[in-house]
Amino acid sequence: MDFLTLFSVSETPSVIFEDYYFLVVYKPAGFTVERHPSYASLEDFANKHVRETFPENKKYFIGIVHRLDVNVSGLVVLAKTRAALKHLNEQFANKSTRKIYLAQCENNPLPLKGNIDGWISEDKLNRKATYFKDQQVNTKACSLSYEVVDEANRIVKIELHTGRFHQIRASLAGINCPIVNDDKYGAKKISEENSIKLVACELHVKHPKTDERLKFELKHVMN
Protein backbone atom coordinates (compact mmCIF):
# COMPACT_ATOMS: atom_id res chain seq x y z
CA MET A 1 0.00 0.00 0.00
CA ASP A 2 1.10 3.57 -0.74
CA PHE A 3 0.57 4.95 2.75
CA LEU A 4 1.23 8.53 1.62
CA THR A 5 -2.05 8.58 -0.33
CA LEU A 6 -4.02 8.17 2.90
CA PHE A 7 -3.05 11.67 4.01
CA SER A 8 -4.89 13.32 1.11
CA VAL A 9 -7.93 11.21 0.33
CA SER A 10 -10.36 14.08 -0.21
CA GLU A 11 -10.93 17.70 0.75
CA THR A 12 -14.65 17.11 1.33
CA PRO A 13 -16.43 14.81 3.80
CA SER A 14 -18.00 11.60 2.56
CA VAL A 15 -20.21 8.89 4.06
CA ILE A 16 -18.60 5.45 3.94
CA PHE A 17 -21.26 3.60 5.95
CA GLU A 18 -24.81 4.37 6.97
CA ASP A 19 -27.80 2.57 8.39
CA TYR A 20 -30.74 3.57 10.56
CA TYR A 21 -28.57 3.80 13.68
CA PHE A 22 -25.30 5.49 12.79
CA LEU A 23 -22.95 6.93 10.19
CA VAL A 24 -19.24 6.52 9.59
CA VAL A 25 -17.91 9.62 7.86
CA TYR A 26 -14.54 10.63 6.46
CA LYS A 27 -13.45 13.96 7.99
CA PRO A 28 -10.92 15.98 6.00
CA ALA A 29 -8.39 18.16 7.78
CA GLY A 30 -9.77 21.67 8.21
CA PHE A 31 -13.18 20.43 9.37
CA THR A 32 -14.29 20.22 12.98
CA VAL A 33 -16.51 17.40 14.20
CA GLU A 34 -18.95 19.58 16.17
CA ARG A 35 -20.57 22.72 14.77
CA HIS A 36 -18.12 25.63 14.99
CA PRO A 37 -18.41 29.36 14.18
CA SER A 38 -15.13 29.45 12.26
CA TYR A 39 -14.93 26.07 10.50
CA ALA A 40 -17.05 23.77 8.40
CA SER A 41 -18.17 20.80 10.49
CA LEU A 42 -19.12 17.14 10.15
CA GLU A 43 -22.19 17.88 12.27
CA ASP A 44 -23.50 20.31 9.63
CA PHE A 45 -22.49 17.96 6.81
CA ALA A 46 -24.33 15.02 8.42
CA ASN A 47 -27.48 17.01 9.14
CA LYS A 48 -27.61 18.21 5.54
CA HIS A 49 -26.94 14.68 4.30
CA VAL A 50 -29.80 13.06 6.23
CA ARG A 51 -32.24 15.84 5.30
CA GLU A 52 -31.46 15.41 1.61
CA THR A 53 -31.23 11.60 1.67
CA PHE A 54 -34.38 11.02 3.71
CA PRO A 55 -36.66 14.00 2.93
CA GLU A 56 -39.73 12.08 4.10
CA ASN A 57 -38.41 12.06 7.69
CA LYS A 58 -39.70 14.87 9.87
CA LYS A 59 -37.18 14.50 12.69
CA TYR A 60 -33.42 14.13 12.47
CA PHE A 61 -30.84 13.40 15.12
CA ILE A 62 -27.05 13.56 14.83
CA GLY A 63 -25.09 12.68 17.96
CA ILE A 64 -21.36 13.30 18.43
CA VAL A 65 -19.66 10.10 19.62
CA HIS A 66 -15.97 11.07 19.48
CA ARG A 67 -13.75 13.76 17.98
CA LEU A 68 -10.68 14.39 15.86
CA ASP A 69 -8.62 17.58 15.97
CA VAL A 70 -9.46 20.09 13.25
CA ASN A 71 -6.07 19.53 11.55
CA VAL A 72 -6.38 15.71 11.59
CA SER A 73 -8.25 13.70 8.94
CA GLY A 74 -9.92 10.31 9.15
CA LEU A 75 -12.87 8.22 10.22
CA VAL A 76 -15.52 9.50 12.63
CA VAL A 77 -18.66 7.81 13.97
CA LEU A 78 -21.88 9.82 14.30
CA ALA A 79 -25.04 8.43 15.91
CA LYS A 80 -28.46 8.80 14.28
CA THR A 81 -30.58 7.83 17.31
CA ARG A 82 -30.28 8.66 20.99
CA ALA A 83 -30.12 4.97 21.88
CA ALA A 84 -27.27 4.45 19.42
CA LEU A 85 -25.44 7.46 20.85
CA LYS A 86 -25.67 6.02 24.36
CA HIS A 87 -24.44 2.60 23.20
CA LEU A 88 -21.54 4.02 21.18
CA ASN A 89 -20.54 6.45 23.93
CA GLU A 90 -20.33 3.52 26.34
CA GLN A 91 -18.05 1.64 23.94
CA PHE A 92 -15.62 4.55 23.73
CA ALA A 93 -15.79 5.09 27.49
CA ASN A 94 -15.02 1.45 28.34
CA LYS A 95 -12.33 1.23 25.62
CA SER A 96 -13.94 -1.65 23.74
CA THR A 97 -13.34 0.17 20.44
CA ARG A 98 -10.08 0.11 18.49
CA LYS A 99 -8.64 3.23 16.82
CA ILE A 100 -5.74 2.93 14.38
CA TYR A 101 -3.85 5.94 13.01
CA LEU A 102 -1.07 6.60 10.54
CA ALA A 103 1.39 9.44 11.10
CA GLN A 104 4.24 10.72 8.98
CA CYS A 105 6.95 11.84 11.39
CA GLU A 106 10.06 13.96 11.00
CA ASN A 107 12.12 11.04 12.37
CA ASN A 108 11.56 7.31 12.73
CA PRO A 109 11.03 6.26 16.35
CA LEU A 110 13.55 3.80 17.74
CA PRO A 111 13.02 0.97 18.15
CA LEU A 112 10.91 0.71 15.01
CA LYS A 113 8.16 -1.09 16.96
CA GLY A 114 7.15 -0.59 20.57
CA ASN A 115 5.05 1.31 23.07
CA ILE A 116 5.01 4.89 24.31
CA ASP A 117 3.77 4.76 27.88
CA GLY A 118 3.96 7.72 30.19
CA TRP A 119 2.02 10.70 31.44
CA ILE A 120 0.21 13.59 29.75
CA SER A 121 -0.49 17.05 31.09
CA GLU A 122 -2.93 19.45 29.42
CA ASP A 123 -2.51 23.20 29.15
CA LYS A 124 -6.14 24.19 28.61
CA LEU A 125 -5.35 27.88 28.06
CA ASN A 126 -3.02 27.17 25.14
CA ARG A 127 -4.72 23.90 24.13
CA LYS A 128 -1.49 21.94 24.20
CA ALA A 129 -0.38 18.71 25.88
CA THR A 130 3.03 17.68 27.21
CA TYR A 131 4.32 14.12 27.41
CA PHE A 132 6.36 12.96 30.41
CA LYS A 133 8.03 9.60 30.83
CA ASP A 134 7.56 9.77 34.61
CA GLN A 135 4.53 10.88 36.57
CA GLN A 136 4.25 14.58 37.34
CA VAL A 137 1.73 16.69 39.22
CA ASN A 138 -1.59 16.99 37.35
CA THR A 139 -0.77 14.36 34.74
CA LYS A 140 -2.77 11.38 33.46
CA ALA A 141 -1.40 8.01 32.42
CA CYS A 142 -1.18 7.45 28.66
CA SER A 143 -0.37 4.47 26.47
CA LEU A 144 -0.09 3.71 22.77
CA SER A 145 1.62 1.13 20.60
CA TYR A 146 3.34 1.89 17.31
CA GLU A 147 5.11 0.29 14.38
CA VAL A 148 7.06 1.90 11.55
CA VAL A 149 5.42 0.54 8.38
CA ASP A 150 7.38 2.60 5.83
CA GLU A 151 10.85 3.40 7.08
CA ALA A 152 11.90 5.44 4.05
CA ASN A 153 8.93 7.81 4.37
CA ARG A 154 8.82 7.65 8.19
CA ILE A 155 5.23 6.37 8.29
CA VAL A 156 4.19 5.10 11.71
CA LYS A 157 1.11 3.01 12.48
CA ILE A 158 -0.34 3.81 15.90
CA GLU A 159 -2.99 2.25 18.12
CA LEU A 160 -4.27 4.22 21.08
CA HIS A 161 -4.84 2.42 24.38
CA THR A 162 -5.85 5.60 26.21
CA GLY A 163 -7.59 8.64 24.79
CA ARG A 164 -5.78 11.64 26.24
CA PHE A 165 -5.91 15.14 24.78
CA HIS A 166 -3.46 15.42 21.83
CA GLN A 167 -1.91 12.16 23.02
CA ILE A 168 -0.41 11.00 19.71
CA ARG A 169 0.97 14.42 18.86
CA ALA A 170 2.49 15.03 22.30
CA SER A 171 3.83 11.47 22.73
CA LEU A 172 5.61 11.44 19.37
CA ALA A 173 7.02 14.91 19.99
CA GLY A 174 8.16 13.70 23.41
CA ILE A 175 10.44 11.09 21.79
CA ASN A 176 11.75 13.57 19.18
CA CYS A 177 9.50 12.31 16.38
CA PRO A 178 7.00 15.14 15.84
CA ILE A 179 4.38 14.73 13.14
CA VAL A 180 5.13 16.46 9.85
CA ASN A 181 3.78 20.04 9.71
CA ASP A 182 2.76 19.96 13.40
CA ASP A 183 4.60 23.13 14.39
CA LYS A 184 2.61 23.30 17.63
CA TYR A 185 4.62 20.27 18.76
CA GLY A 186 8.00 21.26 17.39
CA ALA A 187 7.85 20.17 13.75
CA LYS A 188 8.88 22.44 10.90
CA LYS A 189 6.00 24.25 9.22
CA ILE A 190 6.11 23.02 5.63
CA SER A 191 2.59 24.00 4.55
CA GLU A 192 0.15 26.75 5.46
CA GLU A 193 -2.74 24.31 5.13
CA ASN A 194 -4.61 23.59 8.35
CA SER A 195 -3.46 19.97 8.40
CA ILE A 196 -0.84 17.71 9.91
CA LYS A 197 0.25 14.29 8.64
CA LEU A 198 -1.97 12.30 10.99
CA VAL A 199 -4.98 10.30 9.83
CA ALA A 200 -7.44 8.04 11.65
CA CYS A 201 -7.41 5.21 9.12
CA GLU A 202 -9.11 2.27 10.86
CA LEU A 203 -11.92 1.98 13.38
CA HIS A 204 -13.48 -1.03 15.12
CA VAL A 205 -16.85 -0.67 16.87
CA LYS A 206 -19.81 -2.85 17.81
CA HIS A 207 -23.06 -2.20 16.03
CA PRO A 208 -25.25 -0.29 18.51
CA LYS A 209 -28.26 -2.50 17.81
CA THR A 210 -26.89 -5.98 17.02
CA ASP A 211 -23.51 -5.87 18.86
CA GLU A 212 -21.83 -7.19 15.71
CA ARG A 213 -18.15 -6.25 15.61
CA LEU A 214 -17.54 -3.96 12.62
CA LYS A 215 -14.31 -2.77 11.03
CA PHE A 216 -14.02 0.35 8.88
CA GLU A 217 -10.94 1.33 6.90
CA LEU A 218 -10.12 4.59 5.17
CA LYS A 219 -9.07 2.80 1.96
CA HIS A 220 -12.77 2.17 1.35
CA VAL A 221 -13.21 5.81 0.29
CA MET A 222 -10.05 6.17 -1.77
CA ASN A 223 -10.40 6.87 -5.48
XYZ file of C-alpha atoms in Angstrom:
223
model
C 0.000 0.000 0.000
C 1.104 3.566 -0.743
C 0.569 4.953 2.749
C 1.225 8.530 1.620
C -2.046 8.583 -0.333
C -4.019 8.167 2.904
C -3.047 11.673 4.006
C -4.890 13.318 1.110
C -7.934 11.212 0.326
C -10.359 14.083 -0.214
C -10.933 17.700 0.755
C -14.647 17.108 1.327
C -16.433 14.815 3.797
C -18.002 11.597 2.562
C -20.208 8.890 4.055
C -18.597 5.452 3.940
C -21.257 3.598 5.955
C -24.807 4.369 6.973
C -27.801 2.568 8.386
C -30.743 3.572 10.562
C -28.571 3.801 13.678
C -25.296 5.488 12.788
C -22.949 6.934 10.190
C -19.237 6.520 9.589
C -17.910 9.625 7.859
C -14.538 10.629 6.457
C -13.453 13.961 7.991
C -10.922 15.983 6.004
C -8.387 18.157 7.777
C -9.773 21.667 8.208
C -13.179 20.426 9.373
C -14.292 20.216 12.976
C -16.512 17.402 14.196
C -18.946 19.577 16.173
C -20.572 22.716 14.767
C -18.123 25.630 14.988
C -18.412 29.365 14.175
C -15.126 29.454 12.259
C -14.926 26.074 10.505
C -17.054 23.772 8.402
C -18.166 20.800 10.494
C -19.123 17.141 10.152
C -22.193 17.880 12.267
C -23.504 20.313 9.633
C -22.492 17.959 6.811
C -24.328 15.020 8.420
C -27.479 17.009 9.140
C -27.609 18.214 5.538
C -26.943 14.678 4.295
C -29.797 13.064 6.229
C -32.244 15.840 5.304
C -31.457 15.412 1.614
C -31.232 11.605 1.667
C -34.381 11.016 3.710
C -36.658 14.000 2.926
C -39.726 12.077 4.104
C -38.408 12.064 7.691
C -39.699 14.871 9.866
C -37.179 14.499 12.689
C -33.415 14.133 12.470
C -30.837 13.395 15.121
C -27.054 13.561 14.826
C -25.091 12.683 17.964
C -21.364 13.296 18.433
C -19.657 10.097 19.616
C -15.969 11.074 19.483
C -13.755 13.759 17.979
C -10.677 14.386 15.863
C -8.618 17.575 15.970
C -9.455 20.085 13.252
C -6.071 19.529 11.547
C -6.381 15.712 11.589
C -8.247 13.701 8.942
C -9.917 10.315 9.155
C -12.873 8.220 10.222
C -15.521 9.500 12.630
C -18.665 7.806 13.974
C -21.884 9.821 14.298
C -25.040 8.426 15.912
C -28.462 8.803 14.284
C -30.578 7.830 17.305
C -30.285 8.659 20.985
C -30.122 4.970 21.883
C -27.268 4.449 19.420
C -25.442 7.461 20.852
C -25.670 6.022 24.357
C -24.442 2.600 23.201
C -21.542 4.024 21.176
C -20.540 6.451 23.934
C -20.332 3.519 26.339
C -18.047 1.640 23.937
C -15.620 4.546 23.731
C -15.788 5.090 27.488
C -15.021 1.453 28.338
C -12.335 1.227 25.622
C -13.943 -1.655 23.735
C -13.341 0.170 20.439
C -10.078 0.114 18.486
C -8.639 3.226 16.816
C -5.735 2.934 14.379
C -3.853 5.939 13.009
C -1.066 6.602 10.536
C 1.390 9.436 11.103
C 4.237 10.722 8.980
C 6.953 11.842 11.387
C 10.061 13.962 10.996
C 12.116 11.041 12.372
C 11.559 7.313 12.731
C 11.032 6.260 16.349
C 13.554 3.801 17.741
C 13.024 0.965 18.154
C 10.908 0.714 15.011
C 8.160 -1.088 16.958
C 7.154 -0.591 20.568
C 5.048 1.314 23.071
C 5.012 4.885 24.311
C 3.773 4.762 27.883
C 3.955 7.718 30.194
C 2.018 10.700 31.441
C 0.211 13.587 29.751
C -0.489 17.054 31.091
C -2.927 19.448 29.423
C -2.506 23.197 29.146
C -6.144 24.189 28.613
C -5.354 27.877 28.058
C -3.016 27.166 25.140
C -4.718 23.901 24.132
C -1.490 21.941 24.202
C -0.385 18.707 25.876
C 3.025 17.682 27.212
C 4.317 14.121 27.407
C 6.359 12.959 30.412
C 8.031 9.599 30.828
C 7.559 9.766 34.607
C 4.534 10.881 36.567
C 4.254 14.579 37.336
C 1.734 16.692 39.218
C -1.587 16.987 37.349
C -0.773 14.362 34.739
C -2.771 11.382 33.464
C -1.397 8.009 32.417
C -1.176 7.452 28.659
C -0.367 4.472 26.472
C -0.091 3.709 22.775
C 1.624 1.125 20.601
C 3.344 1.890 17.312
C 5.108 0.285 14.379
C 7.063 1.899 11.549
C 5.420 0.543 8.384
C 7.383 2.599 5.829
C 10.854 3.402 7.085
C 11.898 5.439 4.045
C 8.931 7.813 4.366
C 8.825 7.652 8.193
C 5.231 6.370 8.293
C 4.187 5.103 11.715
C 1.105 3.014 12.477
C -0.345 3.807 15.904
C -2.992 2.248 18.120
C -4.270 4.216 21.082
C -4.841 2.422 24.379
C -5.850 5.602 26.208
C -7.588 8.642 24.787
C -5.780 11.640 26.237
C -5.906 15.136 24.779
C -3.459 15.424 21.828
C -1.907 12.155 23.018
C -0.414 10.999 19.710
C 0.971 14.417 18.858
C 2.486 15.026 22.304
C 3.826 11.472 22.730
C 5.610 11.436 19.373
C 7.016 14.912 19.986
C 8.161 13.701 23.410
C 10.436 11.092 21.792
C 11.747 13.571 19.184
C 9.498 12.311 16.379
C 7.003 15.139 15.839
C 4.375 14.734 13.143
C 5.134 16.462 9.854
C 3.776 20.042 9.714
C 2.761 19.958 13.402
C 4.603 23.126 14.386
C 2.607 23.298 17.629
C 4.621 20.275 18.761
C 8.005 21.258 17.392
C 7.853 20.172 13.746
C 8.878 22.445 10.896
C 5.995 24.252 9.218
C 6.108 23.023 5.626
C 2.588 24.000 4.555
C 0.145 26.755 5.462
C -2.745 24.315 5.130
C -4.613 23.592 8.346
C -3.462 19.975 8.404
C -0.843 17.708 9.905
C 0.253 14.292 8.643
C -1.965 12.301 10.985
C -4.977 10.296 9.828
C -7.445 8.039 11.646
C -7.412 5.206 9.120
C -9.105 2.272 10.863
C -11.922 1.983 13.377
C -13.480 -1.030 15.119
C -16.848 -0.671 16.873
C -19.809 -2.847 17.809
C -23.062 -2.197 16.035
C -25.247 -0.287 18.507
C -28.263 -2.500 17.813
C -26.888 -5.976 17.018
C -23.513 -5.875 18.864
C -21.835 -7.192 15.711
C -18.147 -6.253 15.610
C -17.545 -3.965 12.617
C -14.313 -2.772 11.029
C -14.022 0.347 8.884
C -10.939 1.332 6.902
C -10.115 4.588 5.168
C -9.070 2.797 1.964
C -12.773 2.166 1.351
C -13.208 5.806 0.292
C -10.051 6.168 -1.767
C -10.401 6.873 -5.482
